[in-house]
Each structure stands twice: as structure tokens, then as C-alpha cells.
Amino acid sequence: NAGVTQTPKFRILKIGQSMTLQCTQDMNHNYMYWYRQDPGMGLKLIYYSVGAGITDKGEVPNGYNVSRSTTEDFPLRLELAAPSQTSVYFCASSLRDTNTEAFFGQGTRLTVV
Amino acid sequence: AQSVTQLDSQVPVFEEAPVELRCNYSSSVSVYLFWYVQYPNQGLQLLLKYLSGSTLVKGINGFEAEFNKSQTSFHLRKPSVHISDTAEYFCAVKGTNAGKSTFGDGTTLTVKP
């Protein structure tokens, strides 16, 4: 089992460029999440999905988009990158049951210059 | 809605000393509680979780946590820390009726020789 896999691990973007952060999981989890982690700020939820075809906004969705066409994949799209989007991005997944923990990917460190 | 407050942003401690990382939460519904650990340049992984029953929960690497409903706390403890415990620790709460977790801002534990 690979768990949750994120690509790329690192990326530098110029202001105004766009990119897609990839996330895939092989645990057949219904729920998937995207978080950003800024120093000293903990994890902020960007978007989440409770199943294929269903997505919803989290705390900080502005500047991002997601899609969930399959159970396994949950890509995060950044359009018109801004310096405020410099952060470490984590994808996570969990079972539908509320008493279960989330499994995290290794993260993508994104710098916008 | 729920929230999590980790009372210490940084905790320095000497090797083999005991440590306590404090977490308070608020919620209008019953909750499940989690502690995650993040080693440098890695994703989060579960240390332990409280679902129900005994208020003292044991996790991996010798950590334990005590759920105190009256004080709405879930403090993490270890009787003797090692250099390898140096990491960031996150407390998280999830309503028993919801699939999303709310994370605290994290506590950086630094173990010194």
C-alpha cells in the first residue's frame, strides 16, 4: 500500500502562473482533503470531498479549485498564483466513519515568486 | 462547530525528562480527539486517538493522553523523551456527527541532549 501520494514534492511558480497539485490514494477512502500549512498557523482546510463527484469548500478556498472524478484522485488547481499561496500543501484521506483518523501525504512545498 | 487551542507553541525539554503538551477544545457536540505527529519534511501521522471508554489513551512511541470532559482538555504526555521525539505535534477534534477534523496550530517539541 502506497497510502496517499502527492506530486510534485517541490515547485517554484512565478506570479500569475497556474499548476495542478496531484493527490492519489489507494486505500479506497471516501473522504479526501486538501490543507495548507503555514509556519505557526497549523493546518487550514482548503477543500474537501466526501466521494467521487462531490466537493465542498473549506476555510480558505479562494484561489483554488478541485475536482473528484474518481475515488482515488483529488487534484488541487491553482489559477493565477500569488505570493500568498506560498505554503506547504498536504493532501489527506479518511474513511467515511467519523471515528477514523486521516492519512496524510508527504506534502508539496510551493513557492510563488 | 469546534475549535482547538494548543496552549504552547514551543516546548523545549532535555532528553529523558517528562513532557506534557496541552490541548483544549470546544464543541457543541460530542467529539473524537486525536494527536498527530509531524517529523521534519514529512506528513502528519497518528499518535493516538480517543473515541470512548477509558479516558487514558495509549499511543505509539510511549505517548499517552488523558481526556478530561469537564475541562475540555486532551493533554499529551510522555514520561521520558528521546531526541527522536523532536517534532511538531497537532491536536485535532472531530464531531461525532461530522467527517472533517479541526486542527490546532501545533506545538513544536524540541528535545535537547
Tab-separated table of C-alpha atoms in Angstrom:
chain	number	residue	atom	x	y	z
A	1	ASN	CA	0.000	0.000	0.000
A	2	ALA	CA	1.387	3.356	-1.015
A	3	GLY	CA	-1.182	5.279	1.073
A	4	VAL	CA	-1.553	8.910	-0.013
A	5	THR	CA	0.825	10.055	-2.747
A	6	GLN	CA	1.385	13.702	-3.654
A	7	THR	CA	3.296	15.098	-6.593
A	8	PRO	CA	5.370	17.157	-7.028
A	9	LYS	CA	7.304	17.433	-3.753
A	10	PHE	CA	8.637	20.890	-4.555
A	11	ARG	CA	7.695	23.580	-7.043
A	12	ILE	CA	8.554	27.198	-7.729
A	13	LEU	CA	5.940	29.207	-9.615
A	14	LYS	CA	6.014	32.710	-10.971
A	15	ILE	CA	3.202	35.094	-10.093
A	16	GLY	CA	0.272	34.537	-12.410
A	17	GLN	CA	1.229	31.009	-13.443
A	18	SER	CA	-1.064	28.080	-12.786
A	19	MET	CA	-0.429	24.499	-11.762
A	20	THR	CA	-2.097	21.341	-10.505
A	21	LEU	CA	-1.031	19.515	-7.366
A	22	GLN	CA	-1.733	15.834	-7.744
A	23	CYS	CA	-3.022	13.558	-4.981
A	24	THR	CA	-3.937	9.906	-5.191
A	25	GLN	CA	-4.790	7.315	-2.533
A	26	ASP	CA	-5.059	3.549	-2.788
A	27	MET	CA	-6.989	2.846	0.412
A	28	ASN	CA	-10.474	3.221	-1.108
A	29	HIS	CA	-11.206	6.118	1.255
A	30	ASN	CA	-14.365	8.096	0.643
A	31	TYR	CA	-13.168	11.364	2.154
A	32	MET	CA	-10.280	13.404	0.800
A	33	TYR	CA	-8.940	16.776	1.910
A	34	TRP	CA	-6.521	19.491	0.922
A	35	TYR	CA	-4.802	21.516	3.636
A	36	ARG	CA	-2.221	24.243	3.579
A	37	GLN	CA	0.289	24.648	6.364
A	38	ASP	CA	1.908	27.995	7.047
A	39	PRO	CA	4.542	28.411	9.777
A	40	GLY	CA	2.945	28.626	13.230
A	41	MET	CA	-0.540	28.539	11.727
A	42	GLY	CA	-1.404	24.874	11.835
A	43	LEU	CA	-3.435	23.294	9.074
A	44	LYS	CA	-6.122	25.185	7.208
A	45	LEU	CA	-8.670	23.245	5.171
A	46	ILE	CA	-8.871	24.393	1.556
A	47	TYR	CA	-11.327	21.930	0.010
A	48	TYR	CA	-12.665	18.510	0.813
A	49	SER	CA	-14.630	15.761	-0.891
A	50	VAL	CA	-16.904	13.111	0.563
A	51	GLY	CA	-16.903	10.982	-2.571
A	52	ALA	CA	-16.451	10.967	-6.332
A	53	GLY	CA	-18.271	13.893	-7.918
A	54	ILE	CA	-18.790	15.756	-4.626
A	55	THR	CA	-16.583	18.590	-3.401
A	56	ASP	CA	-17.035	21.415	-0.927
A	57	LYS	CA	-15.167	24.465	0.293
A	58	GLY	CA	-13.169	24.542	3.482
A	59	GLU	CA	-11.883	27.550	5.424
A	60	VAL	CA	-9.583	29.043	2.771
A	61	PRO	CA	-10.816	28.104	-0.737
A	62	ASN	CA	-10.120	31.370	-2.579
A	63	GLY	CA	-7.646	30.995	-5.422
A	64	TYR	CA	-8.040	27.218	-5.634
A	65	ASN	CA	-10.208	24.682	-7.398
A	66	VAL	CA	-10.638	20.938	-7.063
A	67	SER	CA	-12.307	18.051	-8.820
A	68	ARG	CA	-13.021	14.464	-7.791
A	69	SER	CA	-13.766	12.331	-10.825
A	70	THR	CA	-12.617	9.081	-9.190
A	71	THR	CA	-12.388	7.752	-5.631
A	72	GLU	CA	-8.597	7.639	-5.885
A	73	ASP	CA	-7.697	11.090	-7.200
A	74	PHE	CA	-8.234	14.585	-5.827
A	75	PRO	CA	-6.175	17.202	-7.703
A	76	LEU	CA	-5.870	20.791	-6.473
A	77	ARG	CA	-5.652	23.519	-9.109
A	78	LEU	CA	-4.046	26.901	-8.528
A	79	GLU	CA	-5.024	29.549	-11.067
A	80	LEU	CA	-3.095	32.822	-11.228
A	81	ALA	CA	-0.619	32.004	-8.465
A	82	ALA	CA	0.048	34.712	-5.880
A	83	PRO	CA	2.822	35.065	-3.256
A	84	SER	CA	0.183	34.478	-0.550
A	85	GLN	CA	-0.121	30.923	-1.846
A	86	THR	CA	3.445	30.125	-0.858
A	87	SER	CA	2.927	27.294	1.586
A	88	VAL	CA	3.212	23.569	2.176
A	89	TYR	CA	0.189	21.691	0.863
A	90	PHE	CA	-0.991	18.414	2.303
A	91	CYS	CA	-3.498	16.005	0.867
A	92	ALA	CA	-5.212	13.593	3.245
A	93	SER	CA	-7.861	10.904	3.124
A	94	SER	CA	-10.065	9.037	5.565
A	95	LEU	CA	-12.865	6.548	5.725
A	96	ARG	CA	-16.438	7.800	5.953
A	97	ASP	CA	-16.664	6.750	9.598
A	98	THR	CA	-16.236	9.749	11.861
A	99	ASN	CA	-14.159	7.846	14.413
A	100	THR	CA	-11.312	7.264	11.994
A	101	GLU	CA	-8.131	9.220	11.541
A	102	ALA	CA	-6.833	10.945	8.454
A	103	PHE	CA	-3.884	9.636	6.464
A	104	PHE	CA	-1.595	12.296	5.044
A	105	GLY	CA	0.673	12.577	2.054
A	106	GLN	CA	4.246	13.826	2.328
A	107	GLY	CA	3.358	17.335	1.232
A	108	THR	CA	4.153	19.702	-1.634
A	109	ARG	CA	6.299	22.730	-0.851
A	110	LEU	CA	5.212	25.541	-3.166
A	111	THR	CA	6.951	28.875	-3.533
A	112	VAL	CA	5.420	31.672	-5.608
A	113	VAL	CA	7.882	34.380	-6.650
B	1	ALA	CA	-18.617	23.971	15.123
B	2	GLN	CA	-15.495	23.168	17.066
B	3	SER	CA	-12.152	24.714	17.838
B	4	VAL	CA	-8.826	23.559	19.234
B	5	THR	CA	-6.279	25.520	21.243
B	6	GLN	CA	-2.795	24.212	21.801
B	7	LEU	CA	-1.573	26.216	24.725
B	8	ASP	CA	2.160	26.088	23.999
B	9	SER	CA	3.643	26.850	20.605
B	10	GLN	CA	7.112	25.627	21.608
B	11	VAL	CA	8.226	23.225	24.322
B	12	PRO	CA	11.957	22.701	24.873
B	13	VAL	CA	12.916	19.823	27.142
B	14	PHE	CA	16.006	17.821	27.990
B	15	GLU	CA	16.386	14.205	26.985
B	16	GLU	CA	14.862	11.701	29.454
B	17	ALA	CA	12.719	14.398	31.089
B	18	PRO	CA	8.925	14.119	31.166
B	19	VAL	CA	6.834	16.299	28.878
B	20	GLU	CA	3.227	17.435	28.620
B	21	LEU	CA	1.750	19.103	25.554
B	22	ARG	CA	-1.533	20.815	26.315
B	23	CYS	CA	-4.670	20.834	24.195
B	24	ASN	CA	-8.068	22.358	24.957
B	25	TYR	CA	-11.075	22.129	22.706
B	26	SER	CA	-14.579	23.490	22.400
B	27	SER	CA	-17.518	21.901	20.650
B	28	SER	CA	-21.295	21.999	20.707
B	29	VAL	CA	-21.463	18.235	20.046
B	30	SER	CA	-19.694	15.129	21.274
B	31	VAL	CA	-16.232	14.740	19.823
B	32	TYR	CA	-13.481	12.350	18.953
B	33	LEU	CA	-9.967	13.562	19.750
B	34	PHE	CA	-6.667	12.880	18.019
B	35	TRP	CA	-2.983	13.655	18.397
B	36	TYR	CA	-0.800	13.625	15.296
B	37	VAL	CA	2.979	13.954	14.974
B	38	GLN	CA	4.844	15.576	12.098
B	39	TYR	CA	8.552	14.892	11.710
B	40	PRO	CA	10.584	17.377	9.638
B	41	ASN	CA	9.664	17.410	5.957
B	42	GLN	CA	7.021	14.740	6.383
B	43	GLY	CA	3.252	14.499	6.539
B	44	LEU	CA	1.275	14.030	9.730
B	45	GLN	CA	0.825	10.587	11.249
B	46	LEU	CA	-1.480	9.437	14.018
B	47	LEU	CA	-0.065	9.121	17.541
B	48	LEU	CA	-3.268	8.199	19.355
B	49	LYS	CA	-6.984	8.823	19.446
B	50	TYR	CA	-9.799	8.968	21.982
B	51	LEU	CA	-13.137	7.609	20.838
B	52	SER	CA	-14.904	6.495	24.022
B	53	GLY	CA	-14.407	4.470	27.180
B	54	SER	CA	-11.267	4.825	29.280
B	55	THR	CA	-10.131	8.419	29.446
B	56	LEU	CA	-6.449	7.424	29.371
B	57	VAL	CA	-5.354	6.543	25.875
B	58	LYS	CA	-2.016	4.989	24.995
B	59	GLY	CA	-0.394	5.559	21.630
B	60	ILE	CA	2.774	4.804	19.749
B	61	ASN	CA	6.304	5.640	20.899
B	62	GLY	CA	5.353	5.679	24.604
B	63	PHE	CA	2.957	8.625	24.375
B	64	GLU	CA	-0.341	8.756	26.211
B	65	ALA	CA	-3.133	11.291	26.549
B	66	GLU	CA	-5.913	11.882	29.020
B	67	PHE	CA	-9.381	13.039	28.038
B	68	ASN	CA	-10.969	15.357	30.584
B	69	LYS	CA	-14.538	16.156	29.617
B	70	SER	CA	-15.191	18.667	32.396
B	71	GLN	CA	-12.101	20.677	31.484
B	72	THR	CA	-12.487	20.001	27.737
B	73	SER	CA	-8.859	19.013	27.549
B	74	PHE	CA	-6.812	16.275	25.906
B	75	HIS	CA	-3.226	16.698	27.065
B	76	LEU	CA	-0.427	14.565	25.635
B	77	ARG	CA	2.268	13.175	27.925
B	78	LYS	CA	5.422	11.116	27.805
B	79	PRO	CA	7.340	10.151	30.957
B	80	SER	CA	10.787	10.201	29.337
B	81	VAL	CA	11.510	11.794	25.970
B	82	HIS	CA	14.191	10.944	23.419
B	83	ILE	CA	15.996	13.112	20.904
B	84	SER	CA	13.967	11.348	18.211
B	85	ASP	CA	10.732	12.788	19.665
B	86	THR	CA	11.715	16.208	18.334
B	87	ALA	CA	8.815	17.046	16.024
B	88	GLU	CA	5.661	19.105	15.708
B	89	TYR	CA	2.567	17.778	17.438
B	90	PHE	CA	-1.001	18.568	16.447
B	91	CYS	CA	-4.160	18.088	18.430
B	92	ALA	CA	-7.338	17.595	16.385
B	93	VAL	CA	-11.034	17.299	17.144
B	94	LYS	CA	-13.796	15.806	15.055
B	95	GLY	CA	-17.501	15.951	15.851
B	96	THR	CA	-19.098	12.543	16.179
B	97	ASN	CA	-21.573	13.614	13.515
B	98	ALA	CA	-19.116	15.078	11.010
B	99	GLY	CA	-16.228	13.871	8.857
B	100	LYS	CA	-13.894	16.855	8.997
B	101	SER	CA	-11.234	17.433	11.640
B	102	THR	CA	-10.263	20.775	13.127
B	103	PHE	CA	-6.564	21.063	13.935
B	104	GLY	CA	-4.759	23.145	16.491
B	105	ASP	CA	-1.849	25.363	15.479
B	106	GLY	CA	0.708	22.813	16.612
B	107	THR	CA	3.332	22.537	19.348
B	108	THR	CA	6.985	22.212	18.446
B	109	LEU	CA	8.700	19.815	20.832
B	110	THR	CA	12.470	20.158	20.893
B	111	VAL	CA	14.399	17.571	22.879
B	112	LYS	CA	17.897	18.653	23.831
B	113	PRO	CA	20.770	16.361	24.840
